[in-house]
Every structure is written in C-alpha cells, then in structure tokens.
Short mmCIF file of C-alpha atoms in Angstrom, two decimals:
data_model
loop_
_atom_site.label_atom_id
_atom_site.label_comp_id
_atom_site.label_asym_id
_atom_site.label_seq_id
_atom_site.Cartn_x
_atom_site.Cartn_y
_atom_site.Cartn_z
CA UNK A 1 0.64 6.92 16.36
CA UNK A 2 2.94 5.46 13.75
CA UNK A 3 2.29 1.76 13.62
CA UNK A 4 5.09 0.85 11.22
CA UNK A 5 8.55 2.39 11.11
CA UNK A 6 11.10 1.95 8.38
CA UNK A 7 14.13 3.90 9.57
CA UNK A 8 16.00 3.95 6.28
CA UNK A 9 14.59 5.93 3.37
CA UNK A 10 17.50 5.01 1.14
CA UNK A 11 19.74 1.95 1.15
CA UNK A 12 22.52 1.08 -1.27
CA UNK A 13 24.38 -2.21 -1.41
CA UNK A 14 26.71 -3.82 -3.90
CA UNK A 15 25.60 -6.74 -6.00
CA UNK A 16 26.28 -9.98 -4.17
CA UNK A 17 26.33 -8.33 -0.75
CA UNK A 18 23.78 -9.17 1.96
CA UNK A 19 20.89 -6.78 2.37
CA UNK A 20 18.62 -6.10 5.32
CA UNK A 21 15.70 -3.69 5.23
CA UNK A 22 14.50 -2.80 8.68
CA UNK A 23 10.92 -2.66 9.87
CA UNK A 24 9.67 -2.08 13.40
CA UNK A 25 6.06 -2.03 14.43
CA UNK A 26 3.89 -0.91 17.29
CA UNK A 27 0.91 -3.12 18.02
CA UNK A 28 -0.35 -4.73 21.20
CA UNK A 29 -2.17 -7.68 19.66
CA UNK A 30 -1.03 -10.44 17.36
CA UNK A 31 0.05 -8.66 14.20
CA UNK A 32 -0.01 -9.80 10.64
CA UNK A 33 2.94 -8.33 8.77
CA UNK A 34 3.77 -7.98 5.11
CA UNK A 35 6.44 -6.73 2.78
CA UNK A 36 5.29 -5.05 -0.42
CA UNK A 37 7.57 -4.09 -3.29
CA UNK A 38 7.27 -1.59 -6.12
CA UNK A 39 9.67 -1.95 -9.01
CA UNK A 40 10.26 1.00 -11.31
CA UNK A 41 7.15 1.81 -13.34
CA UNK A 42 5.28 -1.18 -11.92
CA UNK A 43 2.45 -1.62 -9.49
CA UNK A 44 2.78 -2.17 -5.80
CA UNK A 45 2.75 -5.91 -5.18
CA UNK A 46 3.01 -8.31 -2.28
CA UNK A 47 6.47 -9.75 -1.72
CA UNK A 48 5.80 -11.87 1.32
CA UNK A 49 3.70 -12.19 4.45
CA UNK A 50 4.92 -13.53 7.74
CA UNK A 51 2.22 -16.17 8.14
CA UNK A 52 3.38 -17.88 4.95
CA UNK A 53 6.90 -18.32 6.28
CA UNK A 54 8.23 -18.65 2.75
CA UNK A 55 11.12 -17.25 0.78
CA UNK A 56 10.25 -15.15 -2.25
CA UNK A 57 12.95 -14.15 -4.75
CA UNK A 58 15.49 -15.13 -2.11
CA UNK A 59 14.02 -12.77 0.47
CA UNK A 60 12.97 -13.86 3.94
CA UNK A 61 11.51 -12.02 6.90
CA UNK A 62 11.10 -13.27 10.43
CA UNK A 63 8.66 -11.81 12.90
CA UNK A 64 10.42 -11.02 16.17
CA UNK A 65 7.72 -10.21 18.69
CA UNK A 66 10.24 -9.44 21.43
CA UNK A 67 11.88 -6.73 19.35
CA UNK A 68 8.65 -5.91 17.46
CA UNK A 69 10.53 -6.21 14.21
CA UNK A 70 9.99 -7.76 10.81
CA UNK A 71 13.22 -7.14 8.94
CA UNK A 72 13.56 -8.22 5.31
CA UNK A 73 16.75 -10.05 4.40
CA UNK A 74 18.50 -11.47 1.39
CA UNK A 75 21.96 -13.03 1.53
CA UNK A 76 23.09 -11.96 -1.95
CA UNK A 77 21.56 -8.87 -3.51
CA UNK A 78 20.88 -8.77 -7.24
CA UNK A 79 20.49 -5.73 -9.50
CA UNK A 80 16.86 -6.63 -10.14
CA UNK A 81 16.17 -6.21 -6.42
CA UNK A 82 16.45 -2.44 -6.82
CA UNK A 83 13.00 -1.14 -5.89
CA UNK A 84 10.92 0.55 -3.24
CA UNK A 85 10.04 -1.72 -0.32
CA UNK A 86 7.17 -1.13 2.08
CA UNK A 87 6.53 -2.90 5.34
CA UNK A 88 2.86 -3.16 6.29
CA UNK A 89 0.85 -4.26 9.29
CA UNK A 90 -2.71 -5.48 9.43
CA UNK A 91 -4.38 -4.48 12.68
CA UNK A 92 -7.11 -6.90 13.60
CA UNK A 93 -8.35 -4.75 16.47
CA UNK A 94 -9.22 -1.80 14.24
CA UNK A 95 -11.31 -3.47 11.61
CA UNK A 96 -8.47 -4.96 9.58
CA UNK A 97 -6.86 -1.57 9.03
CA UNK A 98 -3.69 -1.70 6.99
CA UNK A 99 -0.75 0.48 8.03
CA UNK A 100 2.17 0.99 5.68
CA UNK A 101 5.61 2.26 6.54
CA UNK A 102 7.18 5.13 4.64
CA UNK A 103 9.23 2.80 2.49
CA UNK A 104 12.89 2.10 1.82
CA UNK A 105 14.37 2.67 -1.62
CA UNK A 106 16.90 -0.08 -2.28
CA UNK A 107 19.58 0.39 -4.90
CA UNK A 108 21.83 -2.51 -5.80
CA UNK A 109 25.05 -1.26 -7.30
CA UNK A 110 26.50 -3.45 -10.07
CA UNK B 1 -6.02 -12.35 -15.78
CA UNK B 2 -6.78 -8.64 -16.05
CA UNK B 3 -5.54 -6.61 -13.14
CA UNK B 4 -7.12 -3.78 -11.20
CA UNK B 5 -7.96 -0.91 -13.53
CA UNK B 6 -8.03 2.74 -12.54
CA UNK B 7 -8.86 5.92 -14.41
CA UNK B 8 -7.85 8.54 -15.04
CA UNK B 9 -4.12 7.96 -14.62
CA UNK B 10 -3.40 11.65 -14.11
CA UNK B 11 -5.54 14.58 -13.08
CA UNK B 12 -4.71 18.23 -12.51
CA UNK B 13 -7.30 20.48 -10.91
CA UNK B 14 -7.44 23.76 -9.06
CA UNK B 15 -8.24 23.92 -5.38
CA UNK B 16 -11.91 23.95 -4.51
CA UNK B 17 -12.75 21.98 -7.65
CA UNK B 18 -14.25 18.50 -7.54
CA UNK B 19 -12.69 15.32 -8.85
CA UNK B 20 -13.67 11.67 -9.13
CA UNK B 21 -11.62 8.53 -9.56
CA UNK B 22 -12.81 5.20 -10.84
CA UNK B 23 -11.66 1.69 -9.99
CA UNK B 24 -12.54 -1.65 -11.55
CA UNK B 25 -11.30 -4.52 -9.36
CA UNK B 26 -10.30 -7.98 -10.46
CA UNK B 27 -13.36 -10.00 -11.36
CA UNK B 28 -14.76 -11.87 -8.39
CA UNK B 29 -12.87 -9.90 -5.78
CA UNK B 30 -15.20 -9.04 -2.95
CA UNK B 31 -12.93 -6.66 -1.08
CA UNK B 32 -11.90 -3.28 -2.47
CA UNK B 33 -9.58 -0.71 -0.92
CA UNK B 34 -8.79 2.92 -1.62
CA UNK B 35 -5.45 4.30 -0.48
CA UNK B 36 -3.93 7.77 -0.54
CA UNK B 37 -0.17 7.96 -1.04
CA UNK B 38 1.38 11.36 -0.52
CA UNK B 39 4.86 11.86 -1.96
CA UNK B 40 7.49 10.37 0.32
CA UNK B 41 5.00 8.46 2.43
CA UNK B 42 3.54 5.00 2.42
CA UNK B 43 -0.02 4.29 1.29
CA UNK B 44 -2.70 5.27 3.79
CA UNK B 45 -5.92 3.30 3.78
CA UNK B 46 -8.93 5.56 3.25
CA UNK B 47 -11.77 3.09 2.92
CA UNK B 48 -12.36 -0.64 2.62
CA UNK B 49 -15.43 -2.25 1.04
CA UNK B 50 -16.65 -5.80 1.36
CA UNK B 51 -18.96 -6.24 -1.63
CA UNK B 52 -21.04 -3.03 -1.49
CA UNK B 53 -20.73 -2.48 2.25
CA UNK B 54 -18.16 -0.34 4.05
CA UNK B 55 -15.87 -2.34 6.36
CA UNK B 56 -13.73 0.58 7.52
CA UNK B 57 -13.66 4.26 6.65
CA UNK B 58 -12.09 5.59 9.83
CA UNK B 59 -9.33 7.45 7.97
CA UNK B 60 -11.54 8.94 5.26
CA UNK B 61 -11.93 12.74 5.61
CA UNK B 62 -15.69 12.59 5.32
CA UNK B 63 -16.18 16.33 5.07
CA UNK B 64 -14.74 16.29 1.57
CA UNK B 65 -14.14 12.67 0.53
CA UNK B 66 -16.79 10.14 -0.40
CA UNK B 67 -16.67 6.70 -1.95
CA UNK B 68 -19.22 4.23 -3.16
CA UNK B 69 -19.40 0.74 -4.56
CA UNK B 70 -23.07 0.50 -5.36
CA UNK B 71 -23.19 -2.85 -7.14
CA UNK B 72 -20.30 -4.43 -5.32
CA UNK B 73 -18.01 -4.24 -8.33
CA UNK B 74 -16.69 -0.88 -9.57
CA UNK B 75 -16.01 1.92 -7.15
CA UNK B 76 -15.65 5.68 -7.32
CA UNK B 77 -13.81 7.97 -4.95
CA UNK B 78 -14.75 11.65 -4.97
CA UNK B 79 -13.16 14.73 -3.49
CA UNK B 80 -15.27 17.85 -3.16
CA UNK B 81 -13.86 20.43 -2.76
CA UNK B 82 -10.20 19.61 -3.27
CA UNK B 83 -7.43 21.15 -1.20
CA UNK B 84 -3.75 21.55 -1.99
CA UNK B 85 -2.89 18.82 0.52
CA UNK B 86 -4.97 16.30 -1.44
CA UNK B 87 -2.22 16.11 -4.05
CA UNK B 88 -1.23 12.47 -4.00
CA UNK B 89 -1.46 9.16 -5.80
CA UNK B 90 -4.75 7.41 -5.16
CA UNK B 91 -4.40 3.66 -5.24
CA UNK B 92 -7.15 1.11 -5.57
CA UNK B 93 -6.61 -2.49 -4.56
CA UNK B 94 -8.77 -5.57 -4.47
CA UNK B 95 -8.65 -9.01 -2.90
CA UNK B 96 -10.87 -12.08 -2.94
CA UNK B 97 -11.61 -11.59 0.76
CA UNK B 98 -10.43 -9.53 3.69
CA UNK B 99 -7.69 -11.99 4.63
CA UNK B 100 -6.26 -12.40 1.15
CA UNK B 101 -3.45 -10.79 -0.82
CA UNK B 102 -4.25 -7.34 -2.15
CA UNK B 103 -3.70 -6.59 -5.82
CA UNK B 104 -3.02 -2.96 -6.60
CA UNK B 105 -3.97 -0.84 -9.56
CA UNK B 106 -1.61 1.61 -11.25
CA UNK B 107 -2.95 4.56 -9.30
CA UNK B 108 -4.27 8.00 -10.20
CA UNK B 109 -1.85 10.88 -9.69
CA UNK B 110 -3.77 13.96 -8.55
CA UNK B 111 -2.22 17.41 -8.57
CA UNK B 112 -4.16 20.21 -6.92
CA UNK B 113 -2.97 23.70 -7.88
#
C-alpha cells in the first residue's frame, strides 16, 4: 500500500506567488514526516522534518493528523526554489522503514 | 566534510549479467541505507545497516540482490543476475544514527539492456 502520496507530479508558479506542495500519508501510528529536495544536478537533501517545527529557506510544513497531510508551503516563491520535492514518512512499526512519495517537480517562473 | 561517495556513477550492462555498487559513507556514520529509484518514482529503501548489522531488508529482492557492510564502514550492493526492471538510480545514504538526518550520495545510474 502506498504510504505517501504526492498528487502533483508537476507544479508551476510565478515568482513571488505562494506555493503549496501537497503530501498525504497513510499510517496508523505516530508518523515522522520529512520533506527532501533535489536541486538540478545536486544530491537529494533534507529540507525539513516535522519534529523540528522550523522554517527552512522560507518553507514550512505542518503535520495535520486529522487530514493525514504534511503539505509544504512558502508564501513567496523564488526562482531558486525550482527543484524536485519528495515527501517521506518514517514508519516506526516496520523497523524504521522510510517511504518516499513520487515527488513533485516545482518550477518557479520568473 | 566529505560527503557520501558512490562508484561507479554510471553502469550499463546486459540482462543476466552481474553488477556491484560501492558506497563510502560519511566518517563516523553508523547507519547506512541503500535505495532504488526507478525513473518517475521516489526512492525505495532496499536495506538499512546499523554498523555491520542489517536493521531492515524487507524490500530487498533477495533472490538476486545482496548487500554487505563487513567492517561497518563501506558497503557494496550486488545484483546477480540483472533484469531489465533493475534499471534505476541506486542511492546510498548515511546518518550518525537511525533517528538522524540522512545524507545522500550522488547515486549510481544503472541501465540494463
């Protein structure tokens, strides 16, 4: 069963516009959720994790257990935000298995 | 600080051949992960090591895939024999412990013809 769903494969926004990348998960326990980012020709890297409750590069993500969502948001998109974004879940009940979504490619139009 | 190193970066083989990938994690990182990322999909965890012991290999196709981390540092992932559907990028990641941030290598792109 798909643990993490990212419904949008592609997302384009204009520079300065708000951006929201959607992530929904399926997990019965207490999840640990992450957003990873891969910029062009760079390695996959952690953007943020929900337990840190911090803002990285202007991005925030709030865990909504009622809606089983962990959407990534930024009020004003910048061109350098163009990248591939992956939502991931760590499942404590299956030996710390990591499950990644299929990713959303964000393009910020100048 | 040197990052996670992987080699080779690219590999092209014919089906039924064997192939091996190598990963050198960040120094001092106890946990090492191997992922398979098929085009258009997210990374899929194949195996997780804690030092030289296997923490989880539930998604590793054990009939053809094997991995080892004998001295708790470097690791190799082997496919024998390869199938067309094994074409993917194989990512290695490491972290200080199982609850810490993972640091990814550049990946090895495997093409099976």
